[in-house]
Short mmCIF file of C-alpha atoms and ligand atoms in Angstrom, two decimals:
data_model
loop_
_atom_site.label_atom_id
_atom_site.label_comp_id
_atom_site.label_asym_id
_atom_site.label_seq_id
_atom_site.Cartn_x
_atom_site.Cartn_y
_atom_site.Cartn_z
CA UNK A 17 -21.95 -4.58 -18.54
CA UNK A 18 -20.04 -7.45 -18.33
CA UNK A 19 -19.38 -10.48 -16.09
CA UNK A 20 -15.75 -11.45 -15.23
CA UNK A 21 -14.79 -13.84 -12.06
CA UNK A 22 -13.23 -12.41 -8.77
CA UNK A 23 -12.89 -13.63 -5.34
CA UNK A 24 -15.17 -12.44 -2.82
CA UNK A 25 -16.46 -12.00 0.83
CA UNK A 26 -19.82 -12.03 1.95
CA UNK A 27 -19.22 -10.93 5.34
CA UNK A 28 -16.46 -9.86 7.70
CA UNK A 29 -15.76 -13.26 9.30
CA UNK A 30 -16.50 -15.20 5.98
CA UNK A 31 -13.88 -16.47 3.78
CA UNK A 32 -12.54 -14.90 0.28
CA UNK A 33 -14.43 -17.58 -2.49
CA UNK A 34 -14.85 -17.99 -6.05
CA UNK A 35 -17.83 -15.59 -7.49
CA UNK A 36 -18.83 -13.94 -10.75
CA UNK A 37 -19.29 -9.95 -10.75
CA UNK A 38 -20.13 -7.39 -13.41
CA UNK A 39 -18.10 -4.67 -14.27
CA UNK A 40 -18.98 -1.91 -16.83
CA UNK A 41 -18.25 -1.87 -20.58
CA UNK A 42 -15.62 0.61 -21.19
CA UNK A 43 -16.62 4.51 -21.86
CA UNK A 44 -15.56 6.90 -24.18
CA UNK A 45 -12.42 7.54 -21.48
CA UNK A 46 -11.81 3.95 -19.71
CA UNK A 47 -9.13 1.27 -20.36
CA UNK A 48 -10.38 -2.05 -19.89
CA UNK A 49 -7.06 -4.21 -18.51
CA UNK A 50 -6.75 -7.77 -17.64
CA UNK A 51 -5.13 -8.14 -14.86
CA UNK A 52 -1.98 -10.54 -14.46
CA UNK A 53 -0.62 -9.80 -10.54
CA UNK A 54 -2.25 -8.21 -7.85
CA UNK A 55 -0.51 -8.06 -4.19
CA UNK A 56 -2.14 -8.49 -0.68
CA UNK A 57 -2.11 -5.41 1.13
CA UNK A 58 -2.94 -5.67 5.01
CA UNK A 59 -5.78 -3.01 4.09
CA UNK A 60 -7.49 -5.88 2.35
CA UNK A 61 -7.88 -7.75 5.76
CA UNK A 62 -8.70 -4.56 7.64
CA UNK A 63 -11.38 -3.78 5.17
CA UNK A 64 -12.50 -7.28 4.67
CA UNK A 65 -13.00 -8.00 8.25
CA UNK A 66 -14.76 -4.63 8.77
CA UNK A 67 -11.90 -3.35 11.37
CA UNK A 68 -12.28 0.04 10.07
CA UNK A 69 -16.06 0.06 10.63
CA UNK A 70 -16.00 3.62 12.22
CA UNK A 71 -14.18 5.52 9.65
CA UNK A 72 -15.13 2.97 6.27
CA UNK A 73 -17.27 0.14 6.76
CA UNK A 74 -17.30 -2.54 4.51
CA UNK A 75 -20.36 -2.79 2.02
CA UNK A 76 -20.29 -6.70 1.23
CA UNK A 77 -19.92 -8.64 -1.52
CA UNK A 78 -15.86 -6.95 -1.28
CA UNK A 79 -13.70 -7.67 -3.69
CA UNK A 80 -10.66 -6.56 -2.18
CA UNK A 81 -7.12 -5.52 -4.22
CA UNK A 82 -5.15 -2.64 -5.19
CA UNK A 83 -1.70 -3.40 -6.58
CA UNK A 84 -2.66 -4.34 -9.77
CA UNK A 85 -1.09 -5.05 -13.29
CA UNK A 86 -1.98 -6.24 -16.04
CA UNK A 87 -2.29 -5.79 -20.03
CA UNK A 88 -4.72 -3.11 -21.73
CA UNK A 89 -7.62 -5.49 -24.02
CA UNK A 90 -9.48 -2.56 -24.52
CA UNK A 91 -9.71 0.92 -24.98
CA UNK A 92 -12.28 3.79 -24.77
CA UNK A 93 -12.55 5.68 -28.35
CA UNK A 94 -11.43 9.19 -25.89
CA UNK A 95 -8.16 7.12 -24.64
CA UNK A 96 -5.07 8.57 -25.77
CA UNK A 97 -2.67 7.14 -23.76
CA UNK A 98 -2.96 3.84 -23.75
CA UNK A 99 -3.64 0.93 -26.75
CA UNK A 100 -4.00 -2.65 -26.85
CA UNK A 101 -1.94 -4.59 -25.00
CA UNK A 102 0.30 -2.41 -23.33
CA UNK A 103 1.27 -3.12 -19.79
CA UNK A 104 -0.46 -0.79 -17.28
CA UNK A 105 -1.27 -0.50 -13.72
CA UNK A 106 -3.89 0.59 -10.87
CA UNK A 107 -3.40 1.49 -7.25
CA UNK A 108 -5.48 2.67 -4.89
CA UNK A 109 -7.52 5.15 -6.92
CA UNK A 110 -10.02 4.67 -9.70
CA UNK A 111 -11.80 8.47 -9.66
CA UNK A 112 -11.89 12.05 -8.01
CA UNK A 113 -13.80 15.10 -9.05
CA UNK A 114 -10.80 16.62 -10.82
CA UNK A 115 -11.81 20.11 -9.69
CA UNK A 116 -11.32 20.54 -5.97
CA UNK A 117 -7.93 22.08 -4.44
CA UNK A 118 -6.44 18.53 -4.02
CA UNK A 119 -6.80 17.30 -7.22
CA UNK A 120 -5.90 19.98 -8.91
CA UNK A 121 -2.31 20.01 -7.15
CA UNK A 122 -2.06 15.88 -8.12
CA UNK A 123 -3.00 15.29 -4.82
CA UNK A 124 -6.52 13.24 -5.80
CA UNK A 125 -5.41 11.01 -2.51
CA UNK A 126 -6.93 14.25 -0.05
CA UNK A 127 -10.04 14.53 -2.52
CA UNK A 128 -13.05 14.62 -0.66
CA UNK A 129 -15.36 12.96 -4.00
CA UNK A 130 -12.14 10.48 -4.38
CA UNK A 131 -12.95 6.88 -5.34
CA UNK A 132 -11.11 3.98 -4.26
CA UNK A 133 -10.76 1.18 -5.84
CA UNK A 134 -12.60 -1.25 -3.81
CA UNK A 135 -15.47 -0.63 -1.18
CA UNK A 136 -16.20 3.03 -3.08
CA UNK A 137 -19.80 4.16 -3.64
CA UNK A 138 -19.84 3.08 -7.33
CA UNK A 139 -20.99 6.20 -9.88
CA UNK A 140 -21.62 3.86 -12.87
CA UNK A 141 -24.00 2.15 -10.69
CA UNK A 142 -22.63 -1.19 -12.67
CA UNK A 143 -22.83 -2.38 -8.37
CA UNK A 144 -23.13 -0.63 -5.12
CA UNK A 145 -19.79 -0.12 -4.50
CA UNK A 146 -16.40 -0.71 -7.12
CA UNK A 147 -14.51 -4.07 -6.88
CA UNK A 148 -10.91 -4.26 -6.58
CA UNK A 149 -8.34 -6.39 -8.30
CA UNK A 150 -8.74 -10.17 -6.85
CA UNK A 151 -10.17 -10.48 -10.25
CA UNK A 152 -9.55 -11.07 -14.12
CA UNK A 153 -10.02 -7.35 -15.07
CA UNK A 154 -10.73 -4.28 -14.31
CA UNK A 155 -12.38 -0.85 -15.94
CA UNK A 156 -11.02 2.12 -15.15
CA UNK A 157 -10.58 5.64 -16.49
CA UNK A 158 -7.23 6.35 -18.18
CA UNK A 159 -6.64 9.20 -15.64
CA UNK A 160 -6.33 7.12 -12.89
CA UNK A 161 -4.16 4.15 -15.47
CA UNK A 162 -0.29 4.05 -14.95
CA UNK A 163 2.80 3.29 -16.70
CA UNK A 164 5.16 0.33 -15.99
CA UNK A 165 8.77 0.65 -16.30
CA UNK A 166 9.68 -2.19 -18.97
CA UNK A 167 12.91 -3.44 -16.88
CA UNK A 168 10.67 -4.14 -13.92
CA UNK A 169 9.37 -7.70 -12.83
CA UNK A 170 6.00 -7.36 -13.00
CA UNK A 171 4.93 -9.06 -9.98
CA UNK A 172 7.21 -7.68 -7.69
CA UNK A 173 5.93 -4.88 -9.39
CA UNK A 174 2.58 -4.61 -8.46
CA UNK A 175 3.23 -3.81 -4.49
CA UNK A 176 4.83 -0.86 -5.64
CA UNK A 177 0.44 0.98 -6.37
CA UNK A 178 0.11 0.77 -2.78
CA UNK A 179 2.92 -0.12 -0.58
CA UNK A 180 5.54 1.82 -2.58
CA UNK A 181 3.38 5.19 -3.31
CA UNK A 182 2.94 4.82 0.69
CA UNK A 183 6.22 4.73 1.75
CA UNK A 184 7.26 7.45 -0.93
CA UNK A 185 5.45 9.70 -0.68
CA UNK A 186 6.08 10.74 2.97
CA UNK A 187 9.69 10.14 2.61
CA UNK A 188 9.61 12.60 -0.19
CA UNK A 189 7.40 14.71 1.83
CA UNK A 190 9.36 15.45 4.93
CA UNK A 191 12.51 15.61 2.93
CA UNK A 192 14.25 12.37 3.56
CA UNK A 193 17.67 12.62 1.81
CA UNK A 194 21.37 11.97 2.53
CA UNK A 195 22.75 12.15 5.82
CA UNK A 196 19.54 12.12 7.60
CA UNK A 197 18.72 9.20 9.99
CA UNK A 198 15.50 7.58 9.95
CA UNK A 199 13.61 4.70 10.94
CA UNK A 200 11.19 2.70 9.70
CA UNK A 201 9.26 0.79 12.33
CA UNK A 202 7.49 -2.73 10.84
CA UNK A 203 9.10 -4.70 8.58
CA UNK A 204 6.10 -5.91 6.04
CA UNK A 205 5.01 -5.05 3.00
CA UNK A 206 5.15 -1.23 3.84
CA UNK A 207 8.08 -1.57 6.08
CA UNK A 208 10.41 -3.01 3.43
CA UNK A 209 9.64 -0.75 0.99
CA UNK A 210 10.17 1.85 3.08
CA UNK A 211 13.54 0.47 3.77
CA UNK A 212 14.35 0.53 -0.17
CA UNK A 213 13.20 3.91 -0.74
CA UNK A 214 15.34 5.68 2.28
CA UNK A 215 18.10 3.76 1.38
CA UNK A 216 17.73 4.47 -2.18
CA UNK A 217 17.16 8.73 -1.20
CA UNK A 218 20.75 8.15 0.90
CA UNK A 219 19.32 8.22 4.22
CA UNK A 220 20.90 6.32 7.37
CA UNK A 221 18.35 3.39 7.93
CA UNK A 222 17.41 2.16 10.72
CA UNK A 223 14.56 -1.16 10.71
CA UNK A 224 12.43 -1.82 14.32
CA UNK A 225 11.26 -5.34 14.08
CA UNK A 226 9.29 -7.58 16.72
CA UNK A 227 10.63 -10.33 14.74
CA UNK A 228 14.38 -10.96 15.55
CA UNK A 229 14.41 -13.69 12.08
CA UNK A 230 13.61 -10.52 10.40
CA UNK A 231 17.10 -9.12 11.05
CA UNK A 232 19.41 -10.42 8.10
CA UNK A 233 16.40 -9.64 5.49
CA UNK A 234 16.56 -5.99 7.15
CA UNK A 235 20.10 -5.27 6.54
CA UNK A 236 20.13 -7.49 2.87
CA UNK A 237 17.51 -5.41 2.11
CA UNK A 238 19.02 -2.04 2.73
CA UNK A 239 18.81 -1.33 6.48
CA UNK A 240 22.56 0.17 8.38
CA UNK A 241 21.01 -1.03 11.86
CA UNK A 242 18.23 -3.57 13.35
CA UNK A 243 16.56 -2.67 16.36
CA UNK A 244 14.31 -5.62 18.03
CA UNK A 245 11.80 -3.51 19.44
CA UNK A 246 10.67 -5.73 22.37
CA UNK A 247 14.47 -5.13 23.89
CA UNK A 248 14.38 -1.46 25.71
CA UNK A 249 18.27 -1.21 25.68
CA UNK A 250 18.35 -1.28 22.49
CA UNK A 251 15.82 0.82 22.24
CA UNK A 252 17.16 3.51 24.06
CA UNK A 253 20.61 3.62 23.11
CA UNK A 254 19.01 5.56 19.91
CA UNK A 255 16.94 8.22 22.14
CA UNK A 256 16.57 11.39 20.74
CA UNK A 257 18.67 10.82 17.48
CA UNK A 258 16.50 10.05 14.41
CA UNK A 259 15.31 12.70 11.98
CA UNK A 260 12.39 11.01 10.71
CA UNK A 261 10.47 7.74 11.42
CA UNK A 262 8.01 5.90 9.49
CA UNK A 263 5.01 3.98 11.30
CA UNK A 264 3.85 0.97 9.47
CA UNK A 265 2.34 -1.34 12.35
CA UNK A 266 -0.76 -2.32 10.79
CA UNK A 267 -2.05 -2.94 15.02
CA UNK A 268 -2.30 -1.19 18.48
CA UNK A 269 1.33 -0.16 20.16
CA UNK A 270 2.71 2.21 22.03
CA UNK A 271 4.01 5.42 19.28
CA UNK A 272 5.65 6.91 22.93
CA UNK A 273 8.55 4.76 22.57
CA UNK A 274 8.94 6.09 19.50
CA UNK A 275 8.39 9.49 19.66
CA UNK A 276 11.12 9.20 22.22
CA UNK A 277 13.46 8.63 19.58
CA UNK A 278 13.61 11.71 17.55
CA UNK A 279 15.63 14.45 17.95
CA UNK A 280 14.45 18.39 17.76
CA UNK A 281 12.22 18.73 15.26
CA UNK A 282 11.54 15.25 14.17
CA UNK A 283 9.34 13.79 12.74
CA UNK A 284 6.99 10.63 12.99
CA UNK A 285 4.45 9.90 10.37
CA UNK A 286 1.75 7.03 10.26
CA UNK A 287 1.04 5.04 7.56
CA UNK A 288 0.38 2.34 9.50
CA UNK A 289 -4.01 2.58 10.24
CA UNK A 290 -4.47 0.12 13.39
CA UNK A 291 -8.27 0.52 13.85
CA UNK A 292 -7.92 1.25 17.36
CA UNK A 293 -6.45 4.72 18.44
CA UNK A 294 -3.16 5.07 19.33
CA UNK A 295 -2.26 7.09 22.87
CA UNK A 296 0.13 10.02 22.75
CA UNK A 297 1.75 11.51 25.99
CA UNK A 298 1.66 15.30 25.69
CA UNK A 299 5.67 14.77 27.13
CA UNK A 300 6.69 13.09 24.07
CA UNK A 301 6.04 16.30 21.84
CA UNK A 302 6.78 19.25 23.63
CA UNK A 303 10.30 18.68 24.70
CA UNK A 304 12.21 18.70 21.53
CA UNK A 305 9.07 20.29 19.58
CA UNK A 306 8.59 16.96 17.43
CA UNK A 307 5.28 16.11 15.10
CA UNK A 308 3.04 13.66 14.46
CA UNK A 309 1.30 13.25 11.25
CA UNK A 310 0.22 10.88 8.94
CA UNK A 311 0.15 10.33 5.24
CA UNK A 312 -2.08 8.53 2.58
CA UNK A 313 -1.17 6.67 -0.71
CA UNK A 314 0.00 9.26 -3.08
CA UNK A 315 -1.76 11.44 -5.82
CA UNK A 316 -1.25 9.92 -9.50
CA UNK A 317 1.28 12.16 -10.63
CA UNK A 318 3.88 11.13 -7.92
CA UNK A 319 2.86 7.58 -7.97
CA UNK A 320 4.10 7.63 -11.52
CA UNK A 321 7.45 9.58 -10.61
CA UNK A 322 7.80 6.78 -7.80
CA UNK A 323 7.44 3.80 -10.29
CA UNK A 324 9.19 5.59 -13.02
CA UNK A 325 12.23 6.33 -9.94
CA UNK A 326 11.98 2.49 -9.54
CA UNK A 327 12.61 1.78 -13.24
CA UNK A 328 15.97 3.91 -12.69
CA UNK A 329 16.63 2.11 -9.76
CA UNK A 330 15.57 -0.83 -10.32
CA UNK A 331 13.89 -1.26 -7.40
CA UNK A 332 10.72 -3.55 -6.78
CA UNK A 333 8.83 -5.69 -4.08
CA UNK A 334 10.56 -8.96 -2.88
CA UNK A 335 7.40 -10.89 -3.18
CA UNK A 336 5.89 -14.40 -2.26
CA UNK A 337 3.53 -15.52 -5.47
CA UNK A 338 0.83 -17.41 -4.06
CA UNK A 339 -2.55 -19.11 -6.45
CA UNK A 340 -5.61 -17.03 -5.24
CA UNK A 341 -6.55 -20.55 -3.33
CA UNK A 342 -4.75 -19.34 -0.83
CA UNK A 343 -5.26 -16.14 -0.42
CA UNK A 344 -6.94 -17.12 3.12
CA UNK A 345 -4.32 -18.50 4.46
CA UNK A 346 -1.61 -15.64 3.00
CA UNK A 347 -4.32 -13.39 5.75
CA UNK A 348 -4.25 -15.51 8.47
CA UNK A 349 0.04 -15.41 7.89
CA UNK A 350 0.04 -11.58 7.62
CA UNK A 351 -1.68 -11.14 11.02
CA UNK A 352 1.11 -13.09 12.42
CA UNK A 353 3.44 -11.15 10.75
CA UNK A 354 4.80 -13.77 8.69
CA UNK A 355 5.45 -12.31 5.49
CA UNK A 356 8.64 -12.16 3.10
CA UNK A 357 7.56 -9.29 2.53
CA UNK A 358 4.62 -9.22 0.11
CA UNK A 359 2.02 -11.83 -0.86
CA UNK A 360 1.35 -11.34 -4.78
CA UNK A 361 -1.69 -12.88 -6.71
CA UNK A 362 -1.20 -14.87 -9.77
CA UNK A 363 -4.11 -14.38 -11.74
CA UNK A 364 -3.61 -16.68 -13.82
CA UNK A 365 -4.49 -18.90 -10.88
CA UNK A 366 -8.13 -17.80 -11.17
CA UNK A 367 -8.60 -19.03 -14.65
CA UNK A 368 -8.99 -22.50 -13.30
CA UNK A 369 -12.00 -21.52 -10.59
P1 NAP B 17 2.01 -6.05 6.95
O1 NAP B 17 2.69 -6.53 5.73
O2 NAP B 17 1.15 -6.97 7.71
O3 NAP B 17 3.14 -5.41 7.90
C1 NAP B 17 2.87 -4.87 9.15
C2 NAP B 17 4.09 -5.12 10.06
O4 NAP B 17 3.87 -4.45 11.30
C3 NAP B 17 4.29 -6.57 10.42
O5 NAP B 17 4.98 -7.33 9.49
C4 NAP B 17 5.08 -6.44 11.72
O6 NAP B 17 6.45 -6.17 11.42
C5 NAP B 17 4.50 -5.17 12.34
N1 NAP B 17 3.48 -5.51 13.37
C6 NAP B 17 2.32 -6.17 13.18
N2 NAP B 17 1.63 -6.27 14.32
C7 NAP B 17 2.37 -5.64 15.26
C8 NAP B 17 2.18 -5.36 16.64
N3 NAP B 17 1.10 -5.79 17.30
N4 NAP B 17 3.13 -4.64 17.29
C9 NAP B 17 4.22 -4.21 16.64
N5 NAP B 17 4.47 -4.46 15.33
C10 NAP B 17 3.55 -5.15 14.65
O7 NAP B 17 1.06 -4.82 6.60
P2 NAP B 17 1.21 -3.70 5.44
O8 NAP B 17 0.47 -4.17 4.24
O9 NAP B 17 2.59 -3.28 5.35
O10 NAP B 17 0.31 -2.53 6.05
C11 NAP B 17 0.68 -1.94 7.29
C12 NAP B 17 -0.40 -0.98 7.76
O11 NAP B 17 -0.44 0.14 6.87
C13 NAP B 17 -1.82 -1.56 7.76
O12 NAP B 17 -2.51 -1.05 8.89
C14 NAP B 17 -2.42 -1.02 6.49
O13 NAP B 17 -3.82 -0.93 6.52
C15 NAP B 17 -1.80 0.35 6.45
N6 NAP B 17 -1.75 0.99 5.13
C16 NAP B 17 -1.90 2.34 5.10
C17 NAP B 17 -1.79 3.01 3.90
C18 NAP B 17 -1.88 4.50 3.87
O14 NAP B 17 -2.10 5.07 2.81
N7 NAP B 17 -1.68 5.17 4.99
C19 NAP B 17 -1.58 2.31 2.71
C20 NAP B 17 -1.41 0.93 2.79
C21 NAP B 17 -1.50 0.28 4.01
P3 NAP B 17 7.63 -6.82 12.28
O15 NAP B 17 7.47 -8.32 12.12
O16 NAP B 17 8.85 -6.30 11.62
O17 NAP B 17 7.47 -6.34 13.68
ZN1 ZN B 18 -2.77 -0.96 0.38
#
């Protein structure tokens, strides 16, 4: 066991502050990594505040965080695919049993015995539960350790563990290629990398915003059409047409107006988890037979296809790299929306606490 420094909160209505945790000497199988960037996902408030107290309440001290990279310092004497100082990465995973159904398809994000990164039951017992990556390192099992294209930037990397594998995966999922039409509803962290990815699989992409200054970024960013959400004419000149539609909203609105949108046999997914339920009208459904569903992370094999794709493509976050000082403030901005499009930790920052 070791200590290493990490920002913490001791309730759900306290701040994030300087602290000192232990984490666990590597094992036979674990890369130790120190980590350089880690982004701010708008799970980290949810969890932090205890929003999702029915379905996973917060066990506090949290340290929240998981889009993290950093640089291997050491290795397990079982690790064989990692060495000293190689760049590597974490998302939203740091275990599963490795046996069930889910896992063994590379689908550890359905496993029932999965570990997350932060706010997990911890198995090594090194504290209740397993810290996340608003920290100077991390232990993990190589398993759950992934590879960094070299060309990428590595900050604007580090959204892609969470808010890339997210918007990926479902696109990939429900088949989202050239010629179809799809929206992606939220333009945040998820949101814009949604917007990369469909434009990068050749889709027609179309952005719903509440925030009309979002607009230009939409369409710089990749989006064919801006919709401002709030304005019902706009809204319904694209009734019934879309093929497939992302949810990101990270809070409560109405999915009807939506639903409305797709065509026969469309398809919404959530990804979006507003800790309130959502209300569907039976109507929406049945008339052109669409779907609902939703969609979590992404198991580690296709998170590394997704970074790997983004190596080819070149395609990371477009971040805003904040000191961990203000990583209060960077929540307080996200709830009103105001982010371009991805806060990102610099470590290094934390060196100084
Ligand atoms: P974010 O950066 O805060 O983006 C959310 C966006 O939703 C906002 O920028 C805003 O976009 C829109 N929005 C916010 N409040 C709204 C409201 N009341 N009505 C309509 N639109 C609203 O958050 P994020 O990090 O992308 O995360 C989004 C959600 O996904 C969160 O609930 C998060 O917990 C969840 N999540 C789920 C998974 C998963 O595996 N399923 C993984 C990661 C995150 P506009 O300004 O464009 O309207
Ligand atoms: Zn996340």
């Amino acid at each position: 066991m070791y200590k290493t420094k990490a920002y913490t909160a001791a309730s759900a209505t306290s701040s994030l502050a300087s602290d000192t945790i232990a984490r666990r000497d590597p094992t036979e199988q674990d890369v130790q990594i120190e980590i350089l960037f880690c982004g701010i996902c708008h799970s980290d408030v949810h969890s932090v505040r205890n929003e999702w107290s029915e379905f996973l309440p917060t066990t506090y001290p949290i340290v929240p965080g998981h889009e993290i990279v950093g640089r291997v310092t050491k290795v397990g004497s079982a690790v064989t695919k990692y060495k000293l100082g190689d760049l590597a990465a974490i998302g939203c995973l740091v275990d599963s049993d490795g046996t069930c159904p889910n896992c063994k398809a590379g689908l550890e994000n359905f496993c029932p015995n999965q570990v997350l990164t932060f706010n997990s039951p911890d198995k090594h017992k090194t504290a209740p539960v397993t810290y996340g990556g608003y920290s100077d390192s991390i232990v993990v099992d190589e398993r759950f350790v992934l590879r960094i294209p070299p060309n990428l930037d590595l900050a604007g990397t580090a959204p892609l563990l969470c808010a890339g594998i997210t918007t990926y995966s479902p696109m990939r999922h429900w088949g989202v290629t050239e010629g179809k039409k799809v929206g992606i509803v939220g333009l945040g962290g998820l949101g814009h990398m949604g917007v990369k990815f469909a434009r990068a699989f050749g889709a027609h992409v179309v952005v719903f915003t509440t925030s009309p200054d979002k607009k230009e970024d939409a369409l710089r960013l990749g989006a064919d059409e801006v919709v401002v959400s709030r304005n019902a004419d706009e809204m319904q000149k694209h009734a019934g047409s879309f093929d497939f539609i992302l949810d990101t909203v990270s809070a409560k609105h109405d999915i009807n107006a939506y639903l409305n949108l797709l065509g026969r046999d469309g398809n919404i997914t959530l990804v979006g988890a507003p800790p309130k339920p959502l209300e569907v009208a039976a109507f929406s459904l049945i008339v052109a037979r669409r779907s609902l569903s939703g969609s979590n992370i992404g198991g580690i094999p296709e998170t590394q296809e997704m970074l790997d794709f983004c190596g080819k493509h070149n395609i990371t976050a477009d971040v805003e790299v904040i000191p961990i000082q203000k990583v209060n403030e960077a929540y307080n901005r996200l709830l009103k929306s105001d982010v371009k499009y991805r806060f990102v930790i610099d470590m290094a920052s934390l060196k100084s606490e």
